[in-house]
Amino acid sequence: MNRELVIPPSHPRYASLMGREKIVTGFKDGVVAAEGLIAHGRGECFDYLIGEQTQDFALRAIDAAASQLLIASYPVFSINGNVAALCGDIISSLNSVIEHSAVEINLFYYTREREQNITNMLRKHGLTKMLGTDPSNLVKIPELESNRRFVDSRGIFQADTVFVPLEDGDRTMALKKMNKKVITIDLNPLSRTSQVSDITIIDNIVRAIPLLLERIKFHKQNSNYDQLRELIDGFDNKRALSQALDLMRVGAVSR
Ligand code: PTJ
């Protein structure tokens, strides 16, 4: 009898189960760290509490993030194993749509082998240039002890805006101390990254990243600098975090 895994599209939690499969495949392919499986499980738990749907507070954050990425002089997308496995293809599209951006691989649980596997995977998605992998270009972020302290002198170190999805809190704080605008995607509104970022998209990266790409394409065509500024200035990160917490606590969002 054939007992291969089948996830029927009619399953009520189909999207979540498919995301889980992507992470597991990424782990088997040496892209995702073992710890990345645990991080994903934590994300799933928060996703459950927001109904596994993109909420209004996330849509507003996505619009603000799209605007910030468009007006930035030099935005850099920081990629870890989980991000590469879940949405490496869209990261490649974001990089081509924002011509003045760069992609940098930055790992918490660093191994040379995983860095190489992530590079190969992103190449398959069409990315030709990735920063963060040439040791001769690495510099240290001050006051940080984890492996994430090593950043590319041509990338995150110079960037005015850094996009750091599924990130560790210490580095987010260090990037803020370096006066960078920080955008994150994090399902946990209580994480330090969510709390200290300028723009936190509280949503599953699998849903949020395609929407971000869509909004960037829209604003590129339709919005001028003043309109983009208004979306950024009108976005209140603390409010978005408390709306997410309200939803998680009582299943209702105060508008
Ligand atoms: O590839 P590496 O070595 O750089 O390691 C990557 C992980 C993610 C393992 C590393 O950065 C890590 O340990 O992250 P943390 O500190 O667990 O933080 C990850 C955050 O992302 C947590 O707050 C999770 O709730 C959240 N998260 C996990 N999966 C998702 C998510 N947020 C949005 N979408 C998800 N799919």
CSV table of C-alpha atoms and ligand atoms in Angstrom, one decimal:
chain,number,residue,atom,x,y,z
A,1,MET,CA,0.0,0.0,0.0
A,2,ASN,CA,1.3,3.5,-0.9
A,3,ARG,CA,1.7,5.5,2.3
A,4,GLU,CA,3.5,8.6,0.8
A,5,LEU,CA,2.6,11.9,2.4
A,6,VAL,CA,-0.4,13.5,0.8
A,7,ILE,CA,-1.7,16.9,1.9
A,8,PRO,CA,-5.0,17.5,0.2
A,9,PRO,CA,-5.7,21.1,-0.9
A,10,SER,CA,-9.1,20.7,0.8
A,11,HIS,CA,-7.4,20.4,4.2
A,12,PRO,CA,-8.4,23.4,6.3
A,13,ARG,CA,-4.8,24.0,7.3
A,14,TYR,CA,-3.4,23.2,3.9
A,15,ALA,CA,-1.2,26.4,3.5
A,16,SER,CA,0.3,25.9,7.0
A,17,LEU,CA,1.1,22.3,6.3
A,18,MET,CA,2.7,23.2,3.0
A,19,GLY,CA,4.9,25.8,4.7
A,20,ARG,CA,5.9,23.1,7.2
A,21,GLU,CA,6.9,20.8,4.3
A,22,LYS,CA,9.0,23.6,2.8
A,23,ILE,CA,10.9,24.1,6.0
A,24,VAL,CA,11.5,20.3,6.4
A,25,THR,CA,12.7,20.0,2.8
A,26,GLY,CA,15.0,23.0,3.5
A,27,PHE,CA,16.4,21.2,6.5
A,28,LYS,CA,17.0,18.0,4.5
A,29,ASP,CA,18.7,20.0,1.8
A,30,GLY,CA,21.1,21.6,4.3
A,31,VAL,CA,19.5,25.1,4.0
A,32,VAL,CA,17.6,25.4,7.3
A,33,ALA,CA,19.4,24.9,10.6
A,34,ALA,CA,17.9,22.3,13.0
A,35,GLU,CA,17.0,25.2,15.3
A,36,GLY,CA,15.1,26.7,12.4
A,37,LEU,CA,12.6,23.9,12.7
A,38,ILE,CA,11.9,25.0,16.2
A,39,ALA,CA,11.7,28.7,15.2
A,40,HIS,CA,9.2,27.8,12.6
A,41,GLY,CA,7.0,25.9,15.2
A,42,ARG,CA,7.0,29.0,17.3
A,43,GLY,CA,5.9,31.0,14.3
A,44,GLU,CA,3.1,28.5,13.6
A,45,CYS,CA,1.7,28.9,17.1
A,46,PHE,CA,1.4,32.7,16.7
A,47,ASP,CA,0.0,32.3,13.2
A,48,TYR,CA,-2.8,30.1,14.7
A,49,LEU,CA,-3.7,32.9,17.1
A,50,ILE,CA,-4.1,35.4,14.3
A,51,GLY,CA,-6.4,33.0,12.3
A,52,GLU,CA,-3.6,32.1,9.8
A,53,GLN,CA,-4.7,35.2,7.8
A,54,THR,CA,-3.1,38.5,6.9
A,55,GLN,CA,-4.8,41.0,9.2
A,56,ASP,CA,-5.3,44.8,8.6
A,57,PHE,CA,-2.4,45.8,10.8
A,58,ALA,CA,-0.2,43.6,8.6
A,59,LEU,CA,-1.5,45.1,5.4
A,60,ARG,CA,-0.8,48.6,6.7
A,61,ALA,CA,2.7,47.6,7.7
A,62,ILE,CA,3.3,46.0,4.3
A,63,ASP,CA,2.3,49.3,2.6
A,64,ALA,CA,4.7,51.2,4.9
A,65,ALA,CA,7.5,48.7,4.3
A,66,ALA,CA,7.0,48.9,0.5
A,67,SER,CA,7.2,52.7,0.7
A,68,GLN,CA,10.3,52.6,2.9
A,69,LEU,CA,12.1,50.2,0.5
A,70,LEU,CA,11.2,52.4,-2.4
A,71,ILE,CA,12.5,55.7,-0.9
A,72,ALA,CA,15.6,54.2,0.7
A,73,SER,CA,18.9,55.1,-0.8
A,74,TYR,CA,20.3,51.6,-0.3
A,75,PRO,CA,18.0,48.9,1.1
A,76,VAL,CA,19.5,45.4,1.9
A,77,PHE,CA,17.5,42.2,2.3
A,78,SER,CA,19.1,40.0,5.0
A,79,ILE,CA,18.5,36.3,4.3
A,80,ASN,CA,18.7,33.4,6.8
A,81,GLY,CA,18.0,29.7,6.2
A,82,ASN,CA,14.3,29.8,7.0
A,83,VAL,CA,13.7,32.8,4.7
A,84,ALA,CA,15.6,31.1,1.9
A,85,ALA,CA,13.6,27.9,2.2
A,86,LEU,CA,10.2,29.6,2.6
A,87,CYS,CA,10.5,32.3,0.0
A,88,GLY,CA,13.9,32.5,-1.8
A,89,ASP,CA,12.1,32.9,-5.1
A,90,ILE,CA,10.3,36.1,-4.0
A,91,ILE,CA,13.4,37.5,-2.5
A,92,SER,CA,15.0,37.3,-5.9
A,93,SER,CA,12.0,39.1,-7.4
A,94,LEU,CA,12.1,41.8,-4.7
A,95,ASN,CA,15.8,42.4,-5.6
A,96,SER,CA,15.0,42.8,-9.3
A,97,VAL,CA,12.0,45.1,-8.7
A,98,ILE,CA,14.1,47.4,-6.4
A,99,GLU,CA,17.1,47.8,-8.6
A,100,HIS,CA,19.1,49.7,-6.1
A,101,SER,CA,18.8,47.0,-3.4
A,102,ALA,CA,21.2,44.1,-2.4
A,103,VAL,CA,20.7,40.7,-0.9
A,104,GLU,CA,23.0,39.5,1.9
A,105,ILE,CA,23.2,36.1,3.5
A,106,ASN,CA,23.5,36.4,7.3
A,107,LEU,CA,23.3,33.4,9.5
A,108,PHE,CA,22.8,33.0,13.2
A,109,TYR,CA,23.8,29.3,13.3
A,110,TYR,CA,26.6,29.8,10.8
A,111,THR,CA,28.2,26.9,8.9
A,112,ARG,CA,30.1,27.4,5.7
A,113,GLU,CA,28.3,24.5,4.2
A,114,ARG,CA,24.8,25.9,4.9
A,115,GLU,CA,25.9,29.3,3.5
A,116,GLN,CA,27.0,27.5,0.3
A,117,ASN,CA,23.7,25.6,0.1
A,118,ILE,CA,21.7,28.8,0.5
A,119,THR,CA,23.8,30.5,-2.1
A,120,ASN,CA,23.2,27.7,-4.6
A,121,MET,CA,19.5,27.7,-3.8
A,122,LEU,CA,19.2,31.5,-4.3
A,123,ARG,CA,21.2,31.2,-7.6
A,124,LYS,CA,18.6,28.7,-8.8
A,125,HIS,CA,16.0,31.4,-8.2
A,126,GLY,CA,17.9,33.8,-10.4
A,127,LEU,CA,19.9,35.8,-8.0
A,128,THR,CA,23.4,36.5,-9.4
A,129,LYS,CA,24.9,38.6,-6.7
A,130,MET,CA,24.8,37.8,-3.0
A,131,LEU,CA,26.7,39.6,-0.3
A,132,GLY,CA,27.9,38.3,3.1
A,133,THR,CA,29.8,35.3,1.9
A,134,ASP,CA,33.3,36.6,1.1
A,135,PRO,CA,35.2,36.7,4.4
A,136,SER,CA,37.5,39.5,3.2
A,137,ASN,CA,34.5,41.8,3.0
A,138,LEU,CA,33.1,41.1,6.5
A,139,VAL,CA,33.2,43.7,9.2
A,140,LYS,CA,31.8,43.5,12.8
A,141,ILE,CA,28.7,45.3,14.1
A,142,PRO,CA,29.7,46.9,17.4
A,143,GLU,CA,28.4,45.5,20.7
A,144,LEU,CA,27.2,42.2,19.2
A,145,GLU,CA,28.6,38.8,20.1
A,146,SER,CA,26.6,36.3,17.9
A,147,ASN,CA,27.6,35.2,14.4
A,148,ARG,CA,25.2,37.8,13.1
A,149,ARG,CA,27.7,40.4,14.0
A,150,PHE,CA,29.6,39.8,10.8
A,151,VAL,CA,28.1,41.9,8.0
A,152,ASP,CA,29.3,42.8,4.5
A,153,SER,CA,31.1,46.1,4.3
A,154,ARG,CA,29.4,46.6,0.9
A,155,GLY,CA,25.9,45.5,2.2
A,156,ILE,CA,24.2,45.8,5.6
A,157,PHE,CA,27.1,47.9,6.9
A,158,GLN,CA,26.4,50.7,4.4
A,159,ALA,CA,22.6,50.2,4.0
A,160,ASP,CA,20.2,52.9,5.2
A,161,THR,CA,17.4,50.4,5.4
A,162,VAL,CA,17.7,46.8,6.4
A,163,PHE,CA,15.0,44.2,5.9
A,164,VAL,CA,15.5,41.5,8.5
A,165,PRO,CA,12.7,38.9,8.5
A,166,LEU,CA,12.7,36.2,11.3
A,167,GLU,CA,15.5,38.0,13.0
A,168,ASP,CA,17.3,37.8,16.3
A,169,GLY,CA,16.6,40.6,18.7
A,170,ASP,CA,20.2,41.5,19.6
A,171,ARG,CA,21.1,42.3,16.0
A,172,THR,CA,17.9,44.3,15.4
A,173,MET,CA,18.9,46.5,18.4
A,174,ALA,CA,22.5,46.8,17.1
A,175,LEU,CA,21.2,47.9,13.7
A,176,LYS,CA,19.0,50.5,15.3
A,177,LYS,CA,22.0,51.8,17.2
A,178,MET,CA,23.7,52.2,13.8
A,179,ASN,CA,20.8,54.5,12.8
A,180,LYS,CA,19.4,52.2,10.2
A,181,LYS,CA,15.7,51.9,9.4
A,182,VAL,CA,14.7,48.3,10.2
A,183,ILE,CA,11.8,46.4,8.7
A,184,THR,CA,10.9,42.9,9.8
A,185,ILE,CA,8.4,40.2,9.4
A,186,ASP,CA,7.8,38.4,12.7
A,187,LEU,CA,4.6,36.6,13.8
A,188,ASN,CA,5.6,37.2,17.5
A,189,PRO,CA,4.6,40.8,18.5
A,190,LEU,CA,6.4,40.3,21.8
A,191,SER,CA,9.8,39.5,20.3
A,192,ARG,CA,12.5,42.2,20.8
A,193,THR,CA,12.8,42.4,17.0
A,194,SER,CA,9.1,43.2,16.6
A,195,GLN,CA,9.4,45.8,19.4
A,196,VAL,CA,12.4,47.7,18.2
A,197,SER,CA,11.9,47.6,14.5
A,198,ASP,CA,10.6,50.7,12.7
A,199,ILE,CA,8.1,48.6,10.7
A,200,THR,CA,7.0,45.1,11.9
A,201,ILE,CA,4.8,43.0,9.6
A,202,ILE,CA,3.1,40.7,12.0
A,203,ASP,CA,2.2,37.9,9.6
A,204,ASN,CA,3.5,34.7,8.2
A,205,ILE,CA,6.3,35.4,5.8
A,206,VAL,CA,4.8,33.0,3.3
A,207,ARG,CA,1.7,35.3,3.0
A,208,ALA,CA,3.4,38.6,3.6
A,209,ILE,CA,6.3,38.5,1.1
A,210,PRO,CA,4.2,38.1,-2.1
A,211,LEU,CA,1.9,40.9,-0.9
A,212,LEU,CA,5.0,43.1,-0.2
A,213,LEU,CA,6.2,42.4,-3.8
A,214,GLU,CA,2.7,43.3,-5.1
A,215,ARG,CA,2.6,46.6,-3.2
A,216,ILE,CA,6.1,47.6,-4.3
A,217,LYS,CA,5.1,47.1,-7.9
A,218,PHE,CA,1.9,49.1,-7.3
A,219,HIS,CA,3.6,52.0,-5.6
A,220,LYS,CA,6.4,52.1,-8.1
A,221,GLN,CA,3.9,52.8,-10.8
A,222,ASN,CA,1.3,54.9,-8.9
A,223,SER,CA,2.8,56.8,-5.9
A,224,ASN,CA,5.1,59.8,-5.7
A,225,TYR,CA,7.6,60.5,-2.9
A,226,ASP,CA,5.1,62.5,-0.8
A,227,GLN,CA,2.6,59.8,-0.9
A,228,LEU,CA,5.1,57.2,0.1
A,229,ARG,CA,6.3,59.4,3.0
A,230,GLU,CA,2.8,59.8,4.2
A,231,LEU,CA,2.3,56.0,4.3
A,232,ILE,CA,5.6,55.6,6.3
A,233,ASP,CA,4.9,58.5,8.7
A,234,GLY,CA,1.3,57.4,9.2
A,235,PHE,CA,2.3,54.0,10.3
A,236,ASP,CA,2.5,53.5,14.0
A,237,ASN,CA,4.4,50.3,14.9
A,238,LYS,CA,3.4,50.3,18.6
A,239,ARG,CA,-0.2,50.4,17.6
A,240,ALA,CA,0.2,47.5,15.1
A,241,LEU,CA,1.9,45.5,17.9
A,242,SER,CA,-0.9,46.2,20.4
A,243,GLN,CA,-3.6,45.4,17.8
A,244,ALA,CA,-1.9,42.0,17.1
A,245,LEU,CA,-1.8,41.3,20.8
A,246,ASP,CA,-5.5,42.3,21.2
A,247,LEU,CA,-6.4,39.8,18.5
A,248,MET,CA,-4.3,37.1,20.1
A,249,ARG,CA,-5.8,37.7,23.5
A,250,VAL,CA,-9.5,38.1,22.8
A,251,GLY,CA,-9.9,37.4,19.1
A,252,ALA,CA,-10.8,41.0,18.3
A,253,VAL,CA,-8.9,44.0,17.0
A,254,SER,CA,-9.5,47.5,18.2
A,255,ARG,CA,-9.5,49.8,15.1
B,1,PTJ,O1,19.4,30.4,9.4
B,1,PTJ,P1,19.9,31.0,10.7
B,1,PTJ,O2,21.1,30.3,11.2
B,1,PTJ,O3,20.2,32.5,10.5
B,1,PTJ,O4,18.7,30.8,11.8
B,1,PTJ,C1,17.4,31.3,11.5
B,1,PTJ,C2,16.5,31.3,12.8
B,1,PTJ,C3,15.1,31.6,12.3
B,1,PTJ,C4,16.6,29.8,13.3
B,1,PTJ,C5,17.1,32.2,13.8
B,1,PTJ,O5,17.1,33.5,13.3
B,1,PTJ,C6,16.3,32.2,15.1
B,1,PTJ,O6,16.6,31.4,16.0
B,1,PTJ,O7,15.3,33.1,15.1
B,1,PTJ,P2,14.4,33.3,16.5
B,1,PTJ,O8,15.1,34.0,17.5
B,1,PTJ,O9,13.7,32.0,16.8
B,1,PTJ,O10,13.3,34.3,15.8
B,1,PTJ,C7,12.5,33.9,14.8
B,1,PTJ,C8,11.2,34.7,14.9
B,1,PTJ,O11,10.5,34.5,13.7
B,1,PTJ,C9,10.3,34.2,16.0
B,1,PTJ,O12,9.7,35.3,16.7
B,1,PTJ,C10,9.2,33.4,15.3
B,1,PTJ,O13,7.9,33.5,16.0
B,1,PTJ,C11,9.1,34.1,14.0
B,1,PTJ,N1,8.7,33.2,12.9
B,1,PTJ,C12,9.0,31.9,12.7
B,1,PTJ,N2,8.5,31.5,11.5
B,1,PTJ,C13,7.9,32.5,11.0
B,1,PTJ,C14,8.0,33.7,11.8
B,1,PTJ,N3,7.5,34.9,11.5
B,1,PTJ,C15,6.9,35.0,10.3
B,1,PTJ,N4,6.7,34.0,9.5
B,1,PTJ,C16,7.2,32.7,9.7
B,1,PTJ,N5,7.0,31.7,8.9
